[in-house]
CSV table of C-alpha atoms in Angstrom, one decimal:
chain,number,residue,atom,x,y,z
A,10,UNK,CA,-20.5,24.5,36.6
A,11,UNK,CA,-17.5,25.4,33.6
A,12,UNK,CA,-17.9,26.2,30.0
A,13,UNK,CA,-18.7,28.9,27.9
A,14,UNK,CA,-20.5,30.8,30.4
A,15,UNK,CA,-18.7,30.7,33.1
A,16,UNK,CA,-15.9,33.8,33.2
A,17,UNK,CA,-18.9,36.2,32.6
A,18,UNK,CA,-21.3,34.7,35.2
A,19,UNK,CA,-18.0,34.5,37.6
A,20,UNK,CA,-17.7,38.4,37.2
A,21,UNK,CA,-21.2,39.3,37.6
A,22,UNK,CA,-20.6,37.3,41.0
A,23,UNK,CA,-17.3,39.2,41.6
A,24,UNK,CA,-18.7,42.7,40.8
A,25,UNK,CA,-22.1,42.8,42.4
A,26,UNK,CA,-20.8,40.6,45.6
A,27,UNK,CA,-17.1,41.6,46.3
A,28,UNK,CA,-17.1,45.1,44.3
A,29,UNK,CA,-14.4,43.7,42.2
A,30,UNK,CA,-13.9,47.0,40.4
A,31,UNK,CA,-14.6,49.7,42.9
A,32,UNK,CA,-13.7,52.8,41.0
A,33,UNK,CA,-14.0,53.8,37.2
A,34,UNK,CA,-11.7,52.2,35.1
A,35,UNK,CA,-10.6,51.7,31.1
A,36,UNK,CA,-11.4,48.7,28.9
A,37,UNK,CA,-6.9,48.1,29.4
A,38,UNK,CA,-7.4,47.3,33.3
A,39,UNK,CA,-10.6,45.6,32.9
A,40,UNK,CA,-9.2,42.9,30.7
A,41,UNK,CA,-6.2,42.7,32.9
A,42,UNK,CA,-8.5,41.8,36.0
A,43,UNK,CA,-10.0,39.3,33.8
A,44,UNK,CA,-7.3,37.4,32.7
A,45,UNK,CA,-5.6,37.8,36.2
A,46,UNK,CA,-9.0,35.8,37.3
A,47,UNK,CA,-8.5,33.7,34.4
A,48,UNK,CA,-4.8,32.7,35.8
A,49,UNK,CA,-6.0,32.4,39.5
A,50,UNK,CA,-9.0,29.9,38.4
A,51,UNK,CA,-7.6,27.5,35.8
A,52,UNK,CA,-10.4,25.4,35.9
A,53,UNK,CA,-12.1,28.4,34.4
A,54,UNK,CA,-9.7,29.2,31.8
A,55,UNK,CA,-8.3,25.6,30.6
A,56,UNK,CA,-10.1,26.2,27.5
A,57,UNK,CA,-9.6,30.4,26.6
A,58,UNK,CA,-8.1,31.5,23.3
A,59,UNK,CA,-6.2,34.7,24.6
A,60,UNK,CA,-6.4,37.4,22.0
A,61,UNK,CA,-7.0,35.2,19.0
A,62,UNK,CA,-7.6,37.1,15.3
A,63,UNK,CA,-10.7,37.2,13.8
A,64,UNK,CA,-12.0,39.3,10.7
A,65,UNK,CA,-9.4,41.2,10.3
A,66,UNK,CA,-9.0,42.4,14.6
A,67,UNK,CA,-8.1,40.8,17.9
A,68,UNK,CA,-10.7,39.4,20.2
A,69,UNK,CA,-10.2,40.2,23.7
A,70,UNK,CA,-11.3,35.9,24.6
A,71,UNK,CA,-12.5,33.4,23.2
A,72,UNK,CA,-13.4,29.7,24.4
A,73,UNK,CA,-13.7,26.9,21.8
A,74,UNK,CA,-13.4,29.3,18.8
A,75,UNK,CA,-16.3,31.4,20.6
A,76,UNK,CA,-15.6,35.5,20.6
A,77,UNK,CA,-15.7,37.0,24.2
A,78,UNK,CA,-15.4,40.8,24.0
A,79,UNK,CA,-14.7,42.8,27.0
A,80,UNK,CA,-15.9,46.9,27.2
A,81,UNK,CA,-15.8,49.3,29.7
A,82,UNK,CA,-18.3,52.2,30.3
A,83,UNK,CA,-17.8,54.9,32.8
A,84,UNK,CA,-21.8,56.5,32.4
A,85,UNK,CA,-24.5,54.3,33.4
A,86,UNK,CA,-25.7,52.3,30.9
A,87,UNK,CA,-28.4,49.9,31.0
A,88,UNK,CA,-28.5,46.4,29.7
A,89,UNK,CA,-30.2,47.3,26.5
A,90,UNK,CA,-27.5,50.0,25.9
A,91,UNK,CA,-24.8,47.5,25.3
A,92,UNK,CA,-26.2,47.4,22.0
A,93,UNK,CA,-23.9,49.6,20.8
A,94,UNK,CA,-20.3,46.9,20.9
A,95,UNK,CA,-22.3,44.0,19.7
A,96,UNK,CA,-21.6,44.6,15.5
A,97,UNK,CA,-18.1,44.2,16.8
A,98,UNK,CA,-18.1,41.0,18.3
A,99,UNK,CA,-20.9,39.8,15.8
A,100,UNK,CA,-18.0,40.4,13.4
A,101,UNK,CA,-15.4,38.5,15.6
A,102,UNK,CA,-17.9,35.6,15.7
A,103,UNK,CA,-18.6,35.6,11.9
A,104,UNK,CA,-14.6,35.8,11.4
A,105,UNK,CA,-13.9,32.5,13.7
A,106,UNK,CA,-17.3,30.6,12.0
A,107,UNK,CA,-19.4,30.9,14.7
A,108,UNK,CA,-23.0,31.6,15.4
A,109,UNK,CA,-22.7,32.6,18.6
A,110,UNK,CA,-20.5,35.3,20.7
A,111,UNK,CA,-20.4,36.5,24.1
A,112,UNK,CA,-20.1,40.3,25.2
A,113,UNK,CA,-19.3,41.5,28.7
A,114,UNK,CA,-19.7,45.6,29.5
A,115,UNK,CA,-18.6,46.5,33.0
A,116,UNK,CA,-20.7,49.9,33.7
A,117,UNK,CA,-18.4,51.2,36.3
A,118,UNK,CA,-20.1,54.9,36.5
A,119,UNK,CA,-21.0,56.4,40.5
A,120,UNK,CA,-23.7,54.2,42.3
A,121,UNK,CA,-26.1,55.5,44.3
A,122,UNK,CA,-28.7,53.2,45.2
A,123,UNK,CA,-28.7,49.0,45.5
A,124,UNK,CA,-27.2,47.2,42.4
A,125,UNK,CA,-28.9,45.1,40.0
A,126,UNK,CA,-30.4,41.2,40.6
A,127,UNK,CA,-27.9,39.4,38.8
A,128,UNK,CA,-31.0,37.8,36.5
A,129,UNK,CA,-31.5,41.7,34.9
A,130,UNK,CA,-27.6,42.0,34.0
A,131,UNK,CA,-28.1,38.8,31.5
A,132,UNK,CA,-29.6,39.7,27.8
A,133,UNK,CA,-29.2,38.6,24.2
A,134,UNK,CA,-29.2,40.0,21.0
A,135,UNK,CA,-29.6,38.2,17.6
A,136,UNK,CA,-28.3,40.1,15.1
A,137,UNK,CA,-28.5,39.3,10.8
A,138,UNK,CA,-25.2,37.8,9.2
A,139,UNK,CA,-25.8,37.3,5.9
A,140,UNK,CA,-28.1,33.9,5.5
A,141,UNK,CA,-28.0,33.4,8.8
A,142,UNK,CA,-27.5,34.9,12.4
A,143,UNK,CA,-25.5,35.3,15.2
A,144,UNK,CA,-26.5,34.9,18.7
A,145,UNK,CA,-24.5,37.7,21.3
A,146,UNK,CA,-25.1,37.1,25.1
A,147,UNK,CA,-24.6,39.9,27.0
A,148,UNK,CA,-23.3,39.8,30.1
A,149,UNK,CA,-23.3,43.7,32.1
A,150,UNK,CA,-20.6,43.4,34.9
A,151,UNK,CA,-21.7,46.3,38.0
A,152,UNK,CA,-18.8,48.1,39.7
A,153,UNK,CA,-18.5,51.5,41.3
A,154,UNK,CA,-21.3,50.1,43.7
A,155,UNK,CA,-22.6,52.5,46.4
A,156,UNK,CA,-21.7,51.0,49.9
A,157,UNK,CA,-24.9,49.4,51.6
A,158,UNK,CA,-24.6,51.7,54.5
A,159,UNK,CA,-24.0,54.7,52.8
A,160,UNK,CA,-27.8,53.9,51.3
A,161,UNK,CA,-29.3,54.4,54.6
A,162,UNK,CA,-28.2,58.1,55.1
């Protein structure tokens, strides 16, 4: 299926089953690979906003006026770690009018054991915005991933 959730679930695919990003690198290069997936899979981008303005900064993405903020961590960080980059794009969400946002963090520090099911990389967070709220899914991408046969040594 395509829509809103699509580029994020696509790199969860890419990162725990083709260790798309097999070394540590910055936020720059992972926003790169993600538009260059973008470019290579139309059907998948037809409906991105690349680097639109909202509140006062430049989102990375967004798809139908939705935020879609990209980070990169080189220390291994858990899913409810993200928590950290979420006031940023609950701010880009707010700026555009929306209620909801989306938030992908590639945790690209050394593996050494078997990555993640893809169902614990998937999280949200509601956070207060005035009246109401804003809904941030977050999406943590794996890379750095240990190879399988190096587990068995």
């Amino acid at each position: 299926h395509f829509g809103l959730l699509a580029v994020p679930e696509r790199l969860i695919e890419l990162g725990g089953s083709y260790d798309l990003f097999p070394d540590v690198i910055s936020e720059a290069r992972f926003q790169s690979v993600v538009r260059q997936e973008l470019r290579r899979r139309p059907e998948l981008g037809s409906d991105m906003d690349g680097r639109p303005r909202a509140s006062g900064g430049i989102t990375d993405l967004a798809e139908r006026g939705v935020p879609i903020c990209f980070k990169a961590a080189n220390r291994r960080r858990p899913l409810d770690d993200c928590e950290q980059f979420v006031d940023q794009v609950v701010s880009y969400a707010v700026g555009r009018g929306k209620r909801a946002a989306i938030l992908c963090v590639l945790d690209c520090s050394k593996k050494t054991g078997a990555p993640q099911p893809a169902e614990s990389l998937v999280g949200t967070v509601v956070r207060s915005a005035g009246s109401s709220a804003v809904t941030v899914i977050v999406f943590l991408v794996q890379g750095n991933l240990a190879r399988p046969s190096s587990l068995s040594r």
